[in-house]
C-alpha positions as a LaTeX table, in Angstrom:
\begin{tabular}{lrrr}
\hline
Residue & $x$ (\AA) & $y$ (\AA) & $z$ (\AA) \\
\hline
Met1 & 11.11 & $-205.15$ & 50.46 \\
Arg2 & 9.15 & $-204.00$ & 53.18 \\
His3 & 12.25 & $-204.23$ & 56.64 \\
His4 & 14.57 & $-202.21$ & 55.24 \\
His5 & 14.02 & $-198.64$ & 55.77 \\
Asn6 & 13.11 & $-199.84$ & 58.91 \\
Ala7 & 16.59 & $-202.14$ & 59.54 \\
Phe8 & 18.71 & $-199.14$ & 58.65 \\
Asp9 & 16.91 & $-196.09$ & 60.58 \\
Glu10 & 17.36 & $-199.26$ & 63.47 \\
Glu11 & 21.58 & $-199.45$ & 62.77 \\
Cys12 & 21.47 & $-195.68$ & 62.88 \\
Gln13 & 19.97 & $-195.37$ & 66.05 \\
Gln14 & 21.74 & $-197.55$ & 67.39 \\
Gly15 & 24.65 & $-195.52$ & 66.91 \\
His16 & 26.08 & $-198.23$ & 63.68 \\
Asp17 & 25.82 & $-196.34$ & 60.77 \\
Ser18 & 28.73 & $-194.01$ & 60.03 \\
Glu19 & 26.48 & $-191.78$ & 57.30 \\
Cys20 & 23.78 & $-190.64$ & 59.89 \\
His21 & 26.62 & $-189.83$ & 61.82 \\
Ala22 & 28.16 & $-187.54$ & 59.60 \\
Gly23 & 25.40 & $-185.72$ & 59.46 \\
Arg24 & 24.60 & $-185.21$ & 62.29 \\
Arg25 & 28.64 & $-183.96$ & 62.16 \\
Gly26 & 28.14 & $-181.57$ & 60.10 \\
Glu27 & 24.15 & $-180.54$ & 59.22 \\
His28 & 24.72 & $-177.85$ & 58.22 \\
His29 & 27.68 & $-178.04$ & 55.12 \\
Arg30 & 25.38 & $-181.66$ & 54.54 \\
Gly31 & 22.42 & $-183.20$ & 53.98 \\
His32 & 20.99 & $-185.63$ & 55.98 \\
His33 & 22.50 & $-189.43$ & 57.20 \\
Gly34 & 25.97 & $-187.54$ & 55.67 \\
Glu35 & 25.09 & $-187.09$ & 52.93 \\
Ala36 & 26.81 & $-184.58$ & 50.14 \\
His37 & 24.21 & $-182.72$ & 48.04 \\
His38 & 26.29 & $-181.41$ & 45.72 \\
Gly39 & 26.27 & $-181.52$ & 41.59 \\
Arg40 & 28.22 & $-180.20$ & 38.56 \\
Gly41 & 27.21 & $-176.09$ & 39.97 \\
Gly42 & 27.76 & $-176.57$ & 43.27 \\
Gly43 & 24.96 & $-175.76$ & 44.78 \\
Arg44 & 22.90 & $-178.32$ & 46.34 \\
Arg45 & 20.39 & $-180.32$ & 45.69 \\
Gln46 & 17.51 & $-182.95$ & 46.91 \\
Arg47 & 19.73 & $-186.21$ & 48.78 \\
Phe48 & 19.48 & $-189.11$ & 47.05 \\
Phe49 & 20.00 & $-191.82$ & 49.59 \\
Gly50 & 18.40 & $-192.70$ & 52.45 \\
His51 & 20.20 & $-194.60$ & 55.95 \\
Gly52 & 21.87 & $-197.89$ & 54.28 \\
Glu53 & 21.51 & $-197.06$ & 50.90 \\
Leu54 & 24.58 & $-195.41$ & 49.95 \\
Arg55 & 26.12 & $-198.49$ & 50.59 \\
Leu56 & 23.99 & $-201.02$ & 48.03 \\
Val57 & 25.23 & $-198.84$ & 45.30 \\
Ile58 & 29.12 & $-198.55$ & 47.05 \\
Leu59 & 28.96 & $-203.02$ & 46.93 \\
Asp60 & 26.78 & $-202.68$ & 43.81 \\
Ile61 & 30.21 & $-200.66$ & 41.34 \\
Leu62 & 32.15 & $-202.89$ & 43.70 \\
Thr63 & 31.22 & $-206.40$ & 41.65 \\
Arg64 & 31.90 & $-205.46$ & 38.46 \\
Asn65 & 35.51 & $-204.25$ & 39.63 \\
Ala66 & 37.69 & $-203.61$ & 42.98 \\
Ser67 & 38.25 & $-199.77$ & 43.82 \\
His68 & 39.78 & $-196.95$ & 44.86 \\
Gly69 & 37.78 & $-194.27$ & 47.23 \\
Tyr70 & 38.27 & $-191.19$ & 45.41 \\
Glu71 & 36.87 & $-194.15$ & 42.08 \\
Leu72 & 34.19 & $-194.79$ & 43.58 \\
Ile73 & 33.72 & $-190.96$ & 44.00 \\
Lys74 & 33.67 & $-190.62$ & 40.44 \\
Glu75 & 31.60 & $-194.22$ & 39.63 \\
Ile76 & 28.67 & $-192.48$ & 41.41 \\
Glu77 & 28.68 & $-189.12$ & 39.99 \\
Thr78 & 29.12 & $-190.62$ & 36.44 \\
Leu79 & 25.83 & $-193.40$ & 37.45 \\
Thr80 & 24.01 & $-190.08$ & 38.97 \\
Gln81 & 25.06 & $-187.82$ & 35.93 \\
Gly82 & 26.22 & $-185.14$ & 37.94 \\
Asn83 & 23.50 & $-184.92$ & 40.09 \\
Tyr84 & 25.16 & $-186.52$ & 43.20 \\
Thr85 & 29.11 & $-185.83$ & 44.62 \\
Pro86 & 29.57 & $-188.12$ & 47.51 \\
Ser87 & 32.31 & $-185.83$ & 49.62 \\
Pro88 & 35.33 & $-187.72$ & 50.41 \\
Gly89 & 33.76 & $-186.80$ & 54.25 \\
Val90 & 31.13 & $-189.46$ & 53.75 \\
Ile91 & 32.84 & $-192.75$ & 51.21 \\
Tyr92 & 35.71 & $-193.13$ & 53.93 \\
Pro93 & 33.45 & $-193.48$ & 56.96 \\
Thr94 & 31.24 & $-195.76$ & 55.10 \\
Leu95 & 33.67 & $-197.94$ & 53.72 \\
Asp96 & 35.21 & $-197.48$ & 56.98 \\
Leu97 & 31.92 & $-199.11$ & 58.05 \\
Leu98 & 31.40 & $-201.53$ & 55.56 \\
Gln99 & 34.83 & $-203.00$ & 55.76 \\
Asp100 & 34.56 & $-203.44$ & 59.80 \\
Gln101 & 31.65 & $-205.43$ & 58.76 \\
Gln102 & 33.22 & $-207.30$ & 56.64 \\
Leu103 & 31.20 & $-206.71$ & 53.87 \\
Ile104 & 34.64 & $-205.45$ & 51.82 \\
Ile105 & 38.47 & $-206.06$ & 51.96 \\
Ile106 & 40.05 & $-203.24$ & 51.83 \\
His107 & 44.22 & $-204.03$ & 50.51 \\
Glu108 & 47.74 & $-201.09$ & 50.95 \\
Glu109 & 48.84 & $-201.24$ & 47.41 \\
Asp110 & 52.87 & $-200.05$ & 46.22 \\
Gly111 & 52.07 & $-196.23$ & 47.37 \\
Gly112 & 50.11 & $-196.52$ & 49.69 \\
Arg113 & 47.05 & $-195.79$ & 47.96 \\
Lys114 & 43.81 & $-198.20$ & 49.33 \\
Lys115 & 42.50 & $-201.33$ & 46.17 \\
Ile116 & 38.36 & $-201.61$ & 47.58 \\
Ala117 & 36.97 & $-204.85$ & 46.77 \\
Ile118 & 33.27 & $-206.47$ & 47.96 \\
Thr119 & 33.64 & $-210.41$ & 50.17 \\
Ser120 & 31.72 & $-213.02$ & 49.48 \\
Gln121 & 29.64 & $-211.60$ & 53.19 \\
Gly122 & 28.50 & $-208.88$ & 51.04 \\
Gln123 & 27.54 & $-210.41$ & 48.12 \\
Ala124 & 25.37 & $-212.05$ & 50.30 \\
Trp125 & 24.23 & $-207.90$ & 51.19 \\
Leu126 & 23.84 & $-207.38$ & 48.14 \\
Ala127 & 22.12 & $-210.03$ & 46.64 \\
Glu128 & 19.71 & $-209.76$ & 49.71 \\
Asn129 & 19.08 & $-206.41$ & 49.60 \\
Ser130 & 18.67 & $-206.73$ & 44.71 \\
Glu131 & 14.90 & $-205.53$ & 45.17 \\
His132 & 15.54 & $-202.41$ & 47.02 \\
Leu133 & 18.61 & $-201.92$ & 45.12 \\
Gln134 & 16.89 & $-202.03$ & 42.52 \\
His135 & 14.54 & $-199.64$ & 43.41 \\
Ile136 & 17.55 & $-196.98$ & 44.32 \\
Gln137 & 18.65 & $-197.74$ & 40.58 \\
Ala138 & 15.24 & $-196.84$ & 38.63 \\
Arg139 & 15.16 & $-193.37$ & 41.05 \\
Ile140 & 18.56 & $-191.96$ & 39.66 \\
Lys141 & 17.26 & $-193.22$ & 36.29 \\
Ala142 & 14.00 & $-191.45$ & 36.71 \\
Arg143 & 16.18 & $-187.80$ & 38.11 \\
Ser144 & 18.46 & $-187.93$ & 36.04 \\
Val145 & 16.03 & $-187.64$ & 32.68 \\
Gly146 & 14.69 & $-184.81$ & 34.65 \\
Tyr147 & 18.37 & $-183.81$ & 34.64 \\
Gln148 & 19.07 & $-184.45$ & 31.05 \\
Leu149 & 15.37 & $-182.05$ & 30.08 \\
Arg150 & 16.59 & $-179.44$ & 32.06 \\
Lys151 & 20.12 & $-179.27$ & 30.77 \\
Asp152 & 18.96 & $-177.46$ & 27.59 \\
Pro153 & 18.10 & $-173.73$ & 28.37 \\
Gln154 & 15.57 & $-173.79$ & 26.27 \\
Met155 & 13.89 & $-177.00$ & 27.32 \\
Lys156 & 14.29 & $-175.37$ & 30.60 \\
Arg157 & 12.27 & $-172.78$ & 30.00 \\
Ala158 & 9.26 & $-174.69$ & 28.46 \\
Leu159 & 8.99 & $-176.77$ & 31.31 \\
Glu160 & 8.98 & $-174.07$ & 34.33 \\
Asn161 & 6.68 & $-172.41$ & 32.56 \\
Phe162 & 4.55 & $-174.69$ & 31.50 \\
Lys163 & 4.45 & $-175.95$ & 36.01 \\
Ala164 & 3.64 & $-171.60$ & 36.62 \\
Val165 & 0.71 & $-172.11$ & 34.11 \\
Leu166 & $-0.47$ & $-175.43$ & 35.69 \\
Asp167 & $-0.13$ & $-173.51$ & 39.56 \\
Leu168 & $-1.99$ & $-170.08$ & 37.93 \\
Lys169 & $-4.41$ & $-172.22$ & 36.84 \\
Val170 & $-4.96$ & $-175.31$ & 38.90 \\
Asn171 & $-3.69$ & $-174.19$ & 42.34 \\
Gln172 & $-4.41$ & $-170.91$ & 42.66 \\
Ser173 & $-7.35$ & $-170.42$ & 41.02 \\
Glu174 & $-10.98$ & $-171.43$ & 40.78 \\
Ile175 & $-11.55$ & $-173.84$ & 38.16 \\
Ser176 & $-14.64$ & $-176.34$ & 37.56 \\
Ala177 & $-14.90$ & $-180.26$ & 36.60 \\
Ala178 & $-15.28$ & $-178.58$ & 33.31 \\
Gln179 & $-11.70$ & $-176.70$ & 32.90 \\
Leu180 & $-9.80$ & $-179.49$ & 34.72 \\
Lys181 & $-11.09$ & $-182.23$ & 32.24 \\
Gln182 & $-10.00$ & $-179.77$ & 29.22 \\
Ile183 & $-6.54$ & $-179.42$ & 30.82 \\
Ile184 & $-6.11$ & $-183.04$ & 31.01 \\
Gly185 & $-6.91$ & $-183.11$ & 28.11 \\
Ile186 & $-4.25$ & $-181.16$ & 26.70 \\
Ile187 & $-1.50$ & $-182.37$ & 28.13 \\
Asp188 & $-2.69$ & $-185.61$ & 27.21 \\
Arg189 & $-2.49$ & $-184.75$ & 23.48 \\
Ala190 & 0.71 & $-183.20$ & 23.85 \\
Ala191 & 2.34 & $-186.29$ & 25.79 \\
Leu192 & 1.09 & $-188.12$ & 21.98 \\
Asp193 & 2.31 & $-185.26$ & 20.03 \\
Ile194 & 5.47 & $-185.57$ & 21.83 \\
Ser195 & 5.71 & $-189.51$ & 21.17 \\
Gln196 & 4.82 & $-189.47$ & 17.97 \\
Leu197 & 7.59 & $-188.02$ & 17.13 \\
Asp198 & 10.57 & $-189.82$ & 14.93 \\
\hline
\end{tabular}
């Protein structure tokens, strides 16, 4: 939606966004806006979510089932196919914020565990931001496709080789319009051949 990003930025500037505060307290350990960049290899990765987006993802998960904090972390890890795992230091302040905004309710169970459920206000806010959520989901899917490709060592090598050759020929060499057209034709033919594989 057109104004979502500005609205989320405004929350951060006014001091209401716990995701932002988490990021400011630990920028050298986390990515911007308090979102840790953990993958299966434990390395730092490009951030998945901007201001407020993690809240939308959490609320969307809660529409399918009431959950617990640890389960939400695992759900997000599964959703992103291991590309992103939010830390407890991000998830729990975000849940506190959602509760303060009356978008979720937290019940304490026997044994001290806390069960989380979306409220009617949360459902309404999610519906209002459905278009933004769809963009987030599309972005996650696109990144997950790239991740699946790179899981195979030979595919990863081939992709890296392709990128290196393109960079060398197009960005670091003098290239004529005819040569560029020829390269584009090779890429288009390769794409067509792959699409026609049984």
